[in-house]
CSV table of C-alpha atoms in Angstrom, one decimal:
chain,number,residue,atom,x,y,z
A,1348,MET,CA,-12.7,-28.8,18.2
A,1349,VAL,CA,-9.0,-27.6,20.0
A,1350,THR,CA,-6.3,-30.2,19.7
A,1351,PRO,CA,-6.4,-32.2,22.2
A,1352,ARG,CA,-2.8,-32.1,24.3
A,1353,LEU,CA,-0.2,-34.5,22.8
A,1354,SER,CA,2.2,-36.5,24.9
A,1355,GLU,CA,4.9,-37.1,22.1
A,1356,PRO,CA,8.3,-36.1,22.7
A,1357,ASP,CA,8.6,-33.6,19.5
A,1358,LEU,CA,5.7,-31.2,19.8
A,1359,LEU,CA,7.1,-28.7,17.6
A,1360,ASN,CA,6.1,-31.3,14.1
A,1361,ARG,CA,1.9,-31.7,15.1
A,1362,PRO,CA,-0.5,-30.1,12.9
A,1363,LEU,CA,-2.8,-27.3,15.3
A,1364,HIS,CA,-6.8,-27.4,14.6
A,1365,LEU,CA,-8.2,-24.4,15.6
A,1366,PRO,CA,-12.2,-23.9,16.9
A,1367,ASN,CA,-13.1,-22.0,14.1
A,1368,GLY,CA,-12.1,-25.4,11.4
A,1369,SER,CA,-8.5,-23.7,9.9
A,1370,VAL,CA,-5.5,-25.8,10.7
A,1371,LEU,CA,-1.9,-25.1,11.7
A,1372,ARG,CA,0.6,-27.2,10.1
A,1373,ASN,CA,2.8,-27.3,12.8
A,1374,ARG,CA,3.5,-24.9,16.5
A,1375,LEU,CA,5.6,-22.9,15.6
A,1376,ALA,CA,4.9,-19.3,14.9
A,1377,LYS,CA,6.5,-15.9,13.8
A,1378,ALA,CA,5.3,-13.6,15.9
A,1379,SER,CA,4.4,-9.8,14.4
A,1380,MET,CA,8.2,-8.1,14.3
A,1381,SER,CA,7.6,-3.5,12.4
A,1382,GLU,CA,9.2,-4.5,8.9
A,1383,THR,CA,8.3,-0.8,7.9
A,1384,LEU,CA,9.1,-2.1,4.3
A,1385,ALA,CA,5.6,-0.1,2.9
A,1386,THR,CA,6.4,3.7,0.7
A,1387,TYR,CA,6.4,6.2,2.4
A,1388,ASP,CA,2.8,7.1,1.6
A,1389,ASN,CA,2.3,3.5,3.2
A,1390,HIS,CA,1.7,0.8,0.1
A,1391,PRO,CA,2.5,-2.7,0.1
A,1392,THR,CA,6.3,-3.6,-1.8
A,1393,ALA,CA,8.3,-6.7,-3.6
A,1394,LYS,CA,10.2,-6.4,-0.4
A,1395,HIS,CA,7.6,-8.1,1.9
A,1396,VAL,CA,6.7,-10.2,-0.7
A,1397,GLU,CA,10.3,-12.1,-0.6
A,1398,LEU,CA,10.8,-11.4,2.6
A,1399,TYR,CA,7.6,-13.7,3.9
A,1400,ARG,CA,8.6,-16.2,0.6
A,1401,ARG,CA,11.7,-16.1,2.6
A,1402,TRP,CA,10.1,-17.4,5.7
A,1403,ALA,CA,7.7,-19.8,4.6
A,1404,ALA,CA,10.6,-21.9,2.8
A,1405,SER,CA,11.6,-22.1,5.7
A,1406,GLY,CA,8.5,-24.6,6.8
A,1407,ILE,CA,7.5,-22.7,9.8
A,1408,GLY,CA,3.6,-22.8,9.7
A,1409,LEU,CA,1.7,-19.5,10.7
A,1410,LEU,CA,3.3,-15.9,10.3
A,1411,LEU,CA,2.2,-12.4,11.1
A,1412,THR,CA,2.6,-9.3,9.5
A,1413,GLY,CA,4.2,-6.5,11.2
A,1414,ASN,CA,1.6,-4.1,13.0
A,1415,VAL,CA,-0.6,-3.1,10.1
A,1416,MET,CA,-2.6,-0.2,10.4
A,1417,ILE,CA,-6.6,0.6,9.8
A,1418,ASP,CA,-6.2,4.5,8.9
A,1419,ARG,CA,-4.0,6.3,6.8
A,1420,ARG,CA,-3.5,9.2,9.3
A,1421,ALA,CA,-1.8,7.4,12.1
A,1422,LEU,CA,0.8,5.6,11.8
A,1423,GLY,CA,2.5,3.5,14.5
A,1424,GLU,CA,6.2,4.8,12.6
A,1425,PRO,CA,7.4,6.0,8.5
A,1426,GLY,CA,6.9,2.8,6.0
A,1427,ASN,CA,3.9,1.1,7.7
A,1428,VAL,CA,1.5,-0.8,5.5
A,1429,VAL,CA,-2.3,0.4,5.5
A,1430,ILE,CA,-5.1,-1.5,5.2
A,1431,GLU,CA,-8.2,1.1,4.3
A,1432,ASP,CA,-9.4,0.6,1.5
A,1433,GLU,CA,-8.6,-2.0,-2.0
A,1434,ALA,CA,-6.3,0.2,-3.2
A,1435,ASP,CA,-3.1,-3.4,-3.2
A,1436,LEU,CA,-5.8,-5.4,-3.6
A,1437,PRO,CA,-3.2,-6.6,-6.2
A,1438,MET,CA,-0.3,-6.3,-4.4
A,1439,LEU,CA,-1.7,-7.8,-0.3
A,1440,ARG,CA,-2.4,-11.6,-3.1
A,1441,ALA,CA,0.4,-11.4,-3.3
A,1442,TRP,CA,2.3,-11.5,-0.5
A,1443,ALA,CA,-0.8,-14.0,1.0
A,1444,ARG,CA,0.7,-16.3,-1.9
A,1445,ALA,CA,4.0,-15.9,-1.1
A,1446,ALA,CA,3.7,-17.7,2.6
A,1447,THR,CA,0.0,-19.6,1.2
A,1448,ASP,CA,1.2,-21.3,-1.7
A,1449,GLN,CA,3.6,-23.4,0.6
A,1450,GLY,CA,1.8,-24.8,3.5
A,1451,THR,CA,2.2,-21.2,5.4
A,1452,ALA,CA,-0.6,-19.6,6.7
A,1453,LEU,CA,-0.3,-15.9,7.2
A,1454,TRP,CA,-2.2,-13.4,9.0
A,1455,VAL,CA,-2.0,-9.8,9.3
A,1456,GLN,CA,-1.5,-8.2,12.5
A,1457,LEU,CA,-4.1,-4.7,12.0
A,1458,ASN,CA,-3.2,-2.9,14.5
A,1459,HIS,CA,-4.2,1.6,15.9
A,1460,PRO,CA,-0.9,3.8,17.5
A,1461,GLY,CA,-2.6,5.1,19.6
A,1462,LYS,CA,-0.1,7.8,21.1
A,1463,GLN,CA,2.6,5.5,20.8
A,1464,SER,CA,3.7,7.2,17.7
A,1465,PRO,CA,7.1,9.0,17.5
A,1466,LYS,CA,7.0,12.8,17.4
A,1467,GLY,CA,5.4,14.8,13.9
A,1468,LEU,CA,4.5,11.6,12.5
A,1469,ASN,CA,0.8,12.6,13.1
A,1470,ALA,CA,-0.7,15.4,12.2
A,1471,VAL,CA,-2.3,14.5,16.3
A,1472,ASN,CA,-1.9,12.0,18.3
A,1473,LEU,CA,-5.8,9.8,19.3
A,1474,SER,CA,-5.7,8.3,23.3
A,1475,PRO,CA,-8.1,7.5,25.3
A,1476,SER,CA,-7.2,10.3,27.7
A,1477,ALA,CA,-4.1,12.6,26.8
A,1478,ILE,CA,-2.0,11.0,29.4
A,1479,PRO,CA,1.6,12.4,28.5
A,1480,PHE,CA,4.8,9.3,28.3
A,1481,ARG,CA,7.1,9.4,31.2
A,1482,GLU,CA,9.5,12.3,31.1
A,1483,ASP,CA,12.8,10.3,29.8
A,1484,MET,CA,10.6,9.7,26.6
A,1485,ALA,CA,8.9,13.1,26.2
A,1486,SER,CA,11.0,13.9,23.2
A,1487,PHE,CA,10.5,11.5,21.2
A,1488,PHE,CA,6.6,11.1,22.0
A,1489,ASP,CA,3.4,14.0,21.6
A,1490,THR,CA,0.4,14.2,24.2
A,1491,PRO,CA,-1.6,13.0,22.6
A,1492,ARG,CA,-5.3,14.5,22.4
A,1493,GLU,CA,-8.7,12.3,23.6
A,1494,ALA,CA,-10.8,10.1,21.7
A,1495,THR,CA,-13.9,11.3,20.8
A,1496,THR,CA,-17.5,9.4,20.8
A,1497,ALA,CA,-16.8,9.5,17.2
A,1498,GLU,CA,-13.8,9.0,16.3
A,1499,ILE,CA,-13.9,5.8,19.0
A,1500,LEU,CA,-16.6,4.6,17.2
A,1501,ASP,CA,-14.9,4.5,13.6
A,1502,ILE,CA,-11.8,3.2,15.1
A,1503,ILE,CA,-13.7,-0.3,15.3
A,1504,GLN,CA,-15.5,0.7,11.8
A,1505,ARG,CA,-12.2,1.4,10.2
A,1506,PHE,CA,-11.2,-2.1,12.2
A,1507,GLY,CA,-13.4,-4.8,10.6
A,1508,ARG,CA,-12.4,-2.6,7.2
A,1509,SER,CA,-9.5,-3.7,7.0
A,1510,ALA,CA,-10.1,-6.7,8.6
A,1511,ALA,CA,-12.8,-7.1,5.2
A,1512,ILE,CA,-10.0,-6.8,3.1
A,1513,CYS,CA,-7.0,-8.6,4.5
A,1514,LYS,CA,-9.8,-11.3,3.2
A,1515,LYS,CA,-11.0,-10.7,0.3
A,1516,ALA,CA,-7.1,-10.7,-0.8
A,1517,GLY,CA,-6.3,-14.2,1.0
A,1518,PHE,CA,-4.8,-13.7,4.5
A,1519,SER,CA,-5.2,-17.1,6.3
A,1520,GLY,CA,-7.0,-14.4,9.2
A,1521,VAL,CA,-6.3,-11.5,11.0
A,1522,GLN,CA,-4.8,-11.1,14.1
A,1523,ILE,CA,-5.8,-7.6,16.4
A,1524,HIS,CA,-2.3,-6.4,18.2
A,1525,GLY,CA,-4.2,-5.5,22.0
A,1526,ALA,CA,-0.9,-6.0,23.5
A,1527,HIS,CA,2.8,-3.5,24.0
A,1528,GLY,CA,1.0,0.1,24.5
A,1529,TYR,CA,-0.7,0.1,21.4
A,1530,LEU,CA,-4.0,2.5,21.3
A,1531,VAL,CA,-6.6,-1.0,21.8
A,1532,GLY,CA,-4.0,-1.8,24.9
A,1533,GLN,CA,-4.6,1.9,25.8
A,1534,PHE,CA,-7.9,1.3,26.7
A,1535,LEU,CA,-7.2,-1.9,28.8
A,1536,SER,CA,-5.2,0.6,31.0
A,1537,PRO,CA,-5.8,2.6,34.0
A,1538,HIS,CA,-3.5,3.7,33.0
A,1539,HIS,CA,-3.8,5.2,30.0
A,1540,ASN,CA,-7.8,5.7,30.0
A,1541,HIS,CA,-9.0,7.6,32.9
A,1542,ARG,CA,-12.3,8.4,30.9
A,1543,THR,CA,-15.8,8.5,32.9
A,1544,ASP,CA,-17.4,7.3,30.0
A,1545,GLU,CA,-18.3,4.3,28.8
A,1546,TRP,CA,-15.1,4.4,27.1
A,1547,GLY,CA,-12.8,4.1,30.7
A,1548,GLY,CA,-13.4,3.4,34.1
A,1549,SER,CA,-14.8,0.3,35.2
A,1550,PRO,CA,-12.7,-1.8,34.3
A,1551,GLU,CA,-16.3,-4.0,32.5
A,1552,ASN,CA,-16.3,-0.2,30.5
A,1553,ARG,CA,-12.4,-0.3,29.8
A,1554,ARG,CA,-13.0,-4.4,27.6
A,1555,ARG,CA,-15.7,-2.3,26.2
A,1556,PHE,CA,-13.3,-1.2,23.4
A,1557,VAL,CA,-11.2,-4.6,22.5
A,1558,MET,CA,-14.9,-6.4,22.2
A,1559,ALA,CA,-16.5,-4.0,20.5
A,1560,VAL,CA,-12.9,-4.6,17.5
A,1561,TYR,CA,-13.4,-7.8,17.8
A,1562,ALA,CA,-17.7,-8.0,17.0
A,1563,GLU,CA,-17.1,-5.9,14.4
A,1564,ILE,CA,-14.2,-7.6,12.8
A,1565,ARG,CA,-16.5,-10.9,13.3
A,1566,ARG,CA,-19.0,-9.9,11.5
A,1567,GLN,CA,-17.6,-8.8,8.3
A,1568,VAL,CA,-15.4,-11.3,8.3
A,1569,GLY,CA,-17.8,-14.6,9.3
A,1570,PRO,CA,-17.2,-17.0,11.6
A,1571,ASP,CA,-14.6,-19.4,9.7
A,1572,PHE,CA,-11.7,-16.4,9.0
A,1573,PRO,CA,-9.4,-17.2,12.2
A,1574,VAL,CA,-9.6,-14.2,14.6
A,1575,THR,CA,-6.8,-13.7,17.4
A,1576,ILE,CA,-5.4,-11.0,19.3
A,1577,LYS,CA,-1.4,-10.4,21.1
A,1578,LEU,CA,-2.7,-9.3,24.3
A,1579,ASN,CA,-0.4,-8.2,27.0
A,1580,SER,CA,-0.6,-10.6,31.0
A,1581,ALA,CA,0.5,-6.8,32.5
A,1582,ASP,CA,1.2,-4.2,31.4
A,1583,PHE,CA,5.1,-3.7,33.8
A,1584,GLN,CA,3.3,0.1,34.5
A,1585,ARG,CA,2.9,0.4,38.3
A,1586,GLY,CA,-2.0,1.7,38.2
A,1587,GLY,CA,-1.5,-0.4,34.5
A,1588,PHE,CA,-3.8,-3.4,33.2
A,1589,THR,CA,-2.8,-6.2,35.5
A,1590,GLU,CA,-2.5,-9.8,35.5
A,1591,GLU,CA,-5.8,-10.0,37.6
A,1592,GLU,CA,-7.4,-8.3,34.7
A,1593,SER,CA,-6.6,-9.9,31.2
A,1594,MET,CA,-8.0,-12.9,32.7
A,1595,ALA,CA,-11.1,-11.9,32.8
A,1596,THR,CA,-10.5,-9.5,29.8
A,1597,ILE,CA,-9.4,-13.2,27.8
A,1598,LEU,CA,-13.5,-14.9,29.3
A,1599,GLU,CA,-14.9,-12.8,27.9
A,1600,LEU,CA,-13.1,-12.9,24.8
A,1601,ALA,CA,-13.8,-16.4,24.7
A,1602,GLY,CA,-17.1,-16.3,25.5
A,1603,ALA,CA,-17.3,-14.9,22.4
A,1604,GLY,CA,-15.3,-17.0,20.2
A,1605,ILE,CA,-12.1,-15.5,19.5
A,1606,ASP,CA,-10.2,-18.5,18.0
A,1607,LEU,CA,-6.2,-18.0,18.8
A,1608,ILE,CA,-5.1,-15.8,22.3
A,1609,GLU,CA,-1.0,-14.7,21.5
A,1610,ILE,CA,0.3,-13.8,25.7
A,1611,SER,CA,2.6,-11.3,25.3
A,1612,GLY,CA,3.8,-8.4,27.9
A,1613,GLY,CA,5.3,-5.3,28.6
A,1614,THR,CA,4.6,-1.1,26.6
A,1615,TYR,CA,7.9,0.7,24.8
A,1616,GLU,CA,8.8,2.4,28.1
A,1617,ALA,CA,8.0,-1.0,30.9
A,1618,PRO,CA,9.0,-3.9,27.3
A,1619,ALA,CA,8.7,-6.4,29.0
A,1620,MET,CA,8.5,-8.6,25.6
A,1621,SER,CA,12.1,-8.0,24.7
A,1622,GLY,CA,12.5,-9.3,28.8
A,1623,ALA,CA,13.9,-6.0,29.9
A,1624,PHE,CA,12.2,-6.6,33.0
A,1625,GLN,CA,12.6,-10.4,33.3
A,1626,GLN,CA,13.8,-11.5,36.2
A,1627,PRO,CA,13.5,-15.5,37.2
A,1628,LYS,CA,14.5,-16.6,40.4
A,1629,THR,CA,14.6,-19.7,39.5
A,1630,ALA,CA,16.3,-22.4,38.2
A,1631,SER,CA,13.2,-23.8,37.5
A,1632,THR,CA,11.8,-21.0,35.7
A,1633,ALA,CA,15.2,-20.1,34.4
A,1634,ALA,CA,14.6,-23.1,32.4
A,1635,ARG,CA,10.9,-23.1,31.0
A,1636,GLU,CA,13.3,-20.6,28.4
A,1637,ALA,CA,9.9,-18.6,28.2
A,1638,TYR,CA,9.4,-15.0,29.3
A,1639,PHE,CA,4.8,-15.9,29.9
A,1640,LEU,CA,4.7,-19.3,30.6
A,1641,GLU,CA,2.9,-18.8,33.9
A,1642,PHE,CA,0.7,-17.3,33.1
A,1643,ALA,CA,-0.5,-18.8,29.2
A,1644,ALA,CA,-0.5,-22.2,32.4
A,1645,LYS,CA,-2.7,-19.4,34.5
A,1646,VAL,CA,-5.5,-18.9,32.0
A,1647,ARG,CA,-5.4,-22.9,30.4
A,1648,ALA,CA,-7.0,-24.0,33.5
A,1649,LYS,CA,-9.7,-21.5,33.0
A,1650,VAL,CA,-10.3,-21.6,29.3
A,1651,GLN,CA,-9.9,-23.3,26.0
A,1652,VAL,CA,-9.0,-20.9,23.4
A,1653,PRO,CA,-5.6,-22.3,22.0
A,1654,LEU,CA,-3.3,-20.4,23.1
A,1655,MET,CA,0.6,-18.9,21.0
A,1656,VAL,CA,3.1,-17.7,24.0
A,1657,THR,CA,5.9,-15.6,22.7
A,1658,GLY,CA,9.3,-14.4,24.0
A,1659,GLY,CA,11.8,-15.7,25.4
A,1660,PHE,CA,12.2,-19.2,23.6
A,1661,ARG,CA,15.6,-20.7,23.3
A,1662,THR,CA,16.3,-24.2,22.2
A,1663,ALA,CA,14.3,-26.9,20.1
A,1664,GLU,CA,13.4,-28.5,23.5
A,1665,GLY,CA,12.9,-25.6,25.7
A,1666,MET,CA,10.0,-25.3,23.1
A,1667,ASN,CA,8.7,-28.8,23.7
A,1668,ALA,CA,9.1,-29.3,27.0
A,1669,ALA,CA,6.5,-25.9,27.3
A,1670,LEU,CA,4.0,-27.0,24.2
A,1671,ARG,CA,4.8,-31.0,27.1
A,1672,THR,CA,3.6,-28.4,29.5
A,1673,GLY,CA,-0.1,-28.2,28.3
A,1674,ALA,CA,-0.2,-24.4,28.9
A,1675,LEU,CA,0.5,-22.7,25.2
A,1676,ASP,CA,-0.2,-24.6,21.1
A,1677,ILE,CA,1.6,-22.7,19.3
A,1678,VAL,CA,5.7,-21.7,19.9
A,1679,GLY,CA,5.8,-18.0,19.1
A,1680,LEU,CA,9.6,-16.6,17.6
A,1681,ALA,CA,10.8,-13.4,16.8
A,1682,ARG,CA,13.3,-12.1,17.1
A,1683,LEU,CA,15.4,-15.3,15.9
A,1684,MET,CA,13.8,-14.9,13.0
A,1685,ALA,CA,15.4,-12.3,12.3
A,1686,ILE,CA,19.2,-13.3,12.6
A,1687,ASP,CA,18.4,-16.8,11.0
A,1688,PRO,CA,14.9,-17.3,8.6
A,1689,ASP,CA,15.9,-21.0,8.6
A,1690,ALA,CA,16.1,-21.7,12.2
A,1691,PRO,CA,12.7,-23.5,11.8
A,1692,VAL,CA,14.5,-26.2,9.3
A,1693,ALA,CA,16.6,-27.4,11.9
A,1694,LEU,CA,14.1,-26.4,15.0
A,1695,LEU,CA,11.6,-28.5,13.4
A,1696,ARG,CA,14.4,-31.9,13.4
A,1697,GLY,CA,15.1,-31.3,17.0
A,1698,ARG,CA,18.3,-29.4,16.5
A,1699,ASP,CA,18.5,-24.9,17.1
A,1700,SER,CA,19.2,-21.8,15.6
A,1701,VAL,CA,23.5,-22.2,14.9
A,1702,GLN,CA,22.3,-18.0,16.1
A,1703,ARG,CA,21.5,-16.9,19.7
A,1704,VAL,CA,19.3,-14.1,20.6
A,1705,ARG,CA,21.5,-11.7,22.0
A,1706,PRO,CA,20.6,-8.0,24.3
A,1707,ILE,CA,21.3,-5.4,21.8
A,1708,THR,CA,22.6,-2.0,24.1
A,1709,THR,CA,23.9,1.2,23.2
A,1710,GLY,CA,25.9,1.5,26.6
A,1711,ILE,CA,23.3,5.6,26.7
A,1712,LYS,CA,21.8,3.2,29.5
A,1713,PRO,CA,18.2,5.6,28.8
A,1714,VAL,CA,18.1,4.4,25.4
A,1715,ASP,CA,18.8,1.4,26.1
A,1716,ARG,CA,15.5,1.1,29.0
A,1717,MET,CA,13.8,1.8,25.2
A,1718,GLY,CA,11.8,-1.0,23.8
A,1719,ILE,CA,11.9,1.4,20.5
A,1720,MET,CA,15.7,0.7,20.5
A,1721,GLU,CA,15.6,-2.9,20.0
A,1722,ILE,CA,13.1,-2.6,16.9
A,1723,LEU,CA,15.8,-0.2,14.6
A,1724,TRP,CA,18.5,-2.7,15.2
A,1725,TYR,CA,16.0,-6.3,14.5
A,1726,THR,CA,14.3,-3.8,11.6
A,1727,ARG,CA,17.6,-3.2,10.5
A,1728,GLN,CA,18.2,-6.9,10.1
A,1729,LEU,CA,14.3,-7.4,8.1
A,1730,LYS,CA,15.5,-5.3,5.3
A,1731,ARG,CA,18.5,-7.0,4.8
A,1732,ILE,CA,16.1,-10.4,4.6
A,1733,ALA,CA,13.8,-9.0,1.9
A,1734,GLU,CA,16.6,-7.1,0.5
A,1735,GLY,CA,17.7,-11.0,-0.5
A,1736,SER,CA,20.7,-10.8,1.4
A,1737,SER,CA,22.0,-11.8,5.1
A,1738,PRO,CA,20.8,-11.2,8.3
A,1739,ARG,CA,25.2,-8.9,10.3
A,1740,PRO,CA,23.8,-11.1,13.7
A,1741,GLY,CA,26.5,-9.0,15.0
A,1742,GLU,CA,25.9,-5.2,13.5
A,1743,SER,CA,26.3,-3.0,16.9
A,1744,GLY,CA,24.2,-1.5,18.4
A,1745,LEU,CA,25.0,2.0,18.7
A,1746,VAL,CA,25.8,2.1,14.6
A,1747,ALA,CA,21.8,0.4,14.4
A,1748,LEU,CA,20.6,3.3,16.2
A,1749,ILE,CA,22.5,5.9,14.7
A,1750,LYS,CA,20.8,4.8,11.4
A,1751,GLY,CA,17.8,3.5,12.1
A,1752,LEU,CA,17.1,6.8,13.6
A,1753,MET,CA,17.8,8.8,10.5
A,1754,THR,CA,16.1,6.9,8.7
A,1755,SER,CA,13.1,7.2,10.8
A,1756,SER,CA,13.4,11.2,10.8
A,1757,TRP,CA,13.9,11.1,7.1
A,1758,GLY,CA,10.9,9.5,6.7
A,1759,THR,CA,8.9,10.5,8.8
A,1760,TYR,CA,10.0,14.3,7.0
A,1761,ARG,CA,8.5,12.1,3.7
A,1762,THR,CA,5.7,11.6,4.8
A,1763,ARG,CA,4.6,14.8,6.7
A,1764,ARG,CA,5.9,16.2,2.7
A,1765,MET,CA,3.2,13.8,1.0
A,1766,ARG,CA,0.3,14.1,2.8
A,1767,ALA,CA,0.4,18.6,2.4
């Protein structure tokens, strides 16, 4: 049973009971952010342990890892962790214990990038269909190759295998990354999926992939291990995944027994998750803080599966107010945790963080429109925390872009060399 909605003014400190019996100690979660702290041959490191130990020490109830890849041939960026066998079990166990020994749940976000991978990183990028990125992004991303049925079935199996290894390593659960334009989202979106076989065409067929991934993970981890998903409310692209299709997907996943749904939105081409496409029309809408709260309320009216909303939260009062609506069960924080890893200490006491998330810009408009820009900036802050230092909230966006691109280019070169 899902914990009932509560009427007390401070709900952030209340535990949440998931349908499978797992309990989160409070309603604050650190949403997934890409760390790129792995070796260039994709093994986790002591930096992952340090970063998550620091976050767990804040008292937060749930931590989600950055996107962990299920196939070494399909990386989203240099420095991704890949879990496709048990070679890294000792380090994975240390990573899991860094949080769980402090009472914080730690879920691994499992991902396949599909076509959303920097040019030159992978030998080939697979996608439902061979649809290129828009013209101004084509220099960063190759046009993918359409995946064969055999490749699709292999990817589904890999999701399940990776989840089973996560369970064996002692992580508290897994999350399917079905948002932000990665492979699961590509299958769901008619903008990216032009297939005419059983994996494309109708909305039902485009949902087949995510349902198969969920079913395979559940088969390999059993009924008592939390299996969750991060899903777009919409792609915010013409001809893309709509709110109506998102709702239909949520209903099917809820019926299949998924344990929690995190609601987000956008892609690298339309980065709503960063706020770039969020333009509140009224003062009351702006006061709600969260970007996707209105869609969450529509979902709550139809399902009782626990919901997490990430994006836009700024204050303890705004978070509690959102919880009081009953539209969500977990408040997701991402960028704030990168500039203030101790933010939950204040928030769980009813106080606001001393830091404020600000737009990160370079002054180069085409670059600032891309979601990848902010990823580079925040990744640099995570690395500082992982190395035992403090983040730099005032760092220049342009400096971060230049240094981030240099690091990414070098990482791409080293990754390809290690595969040769």
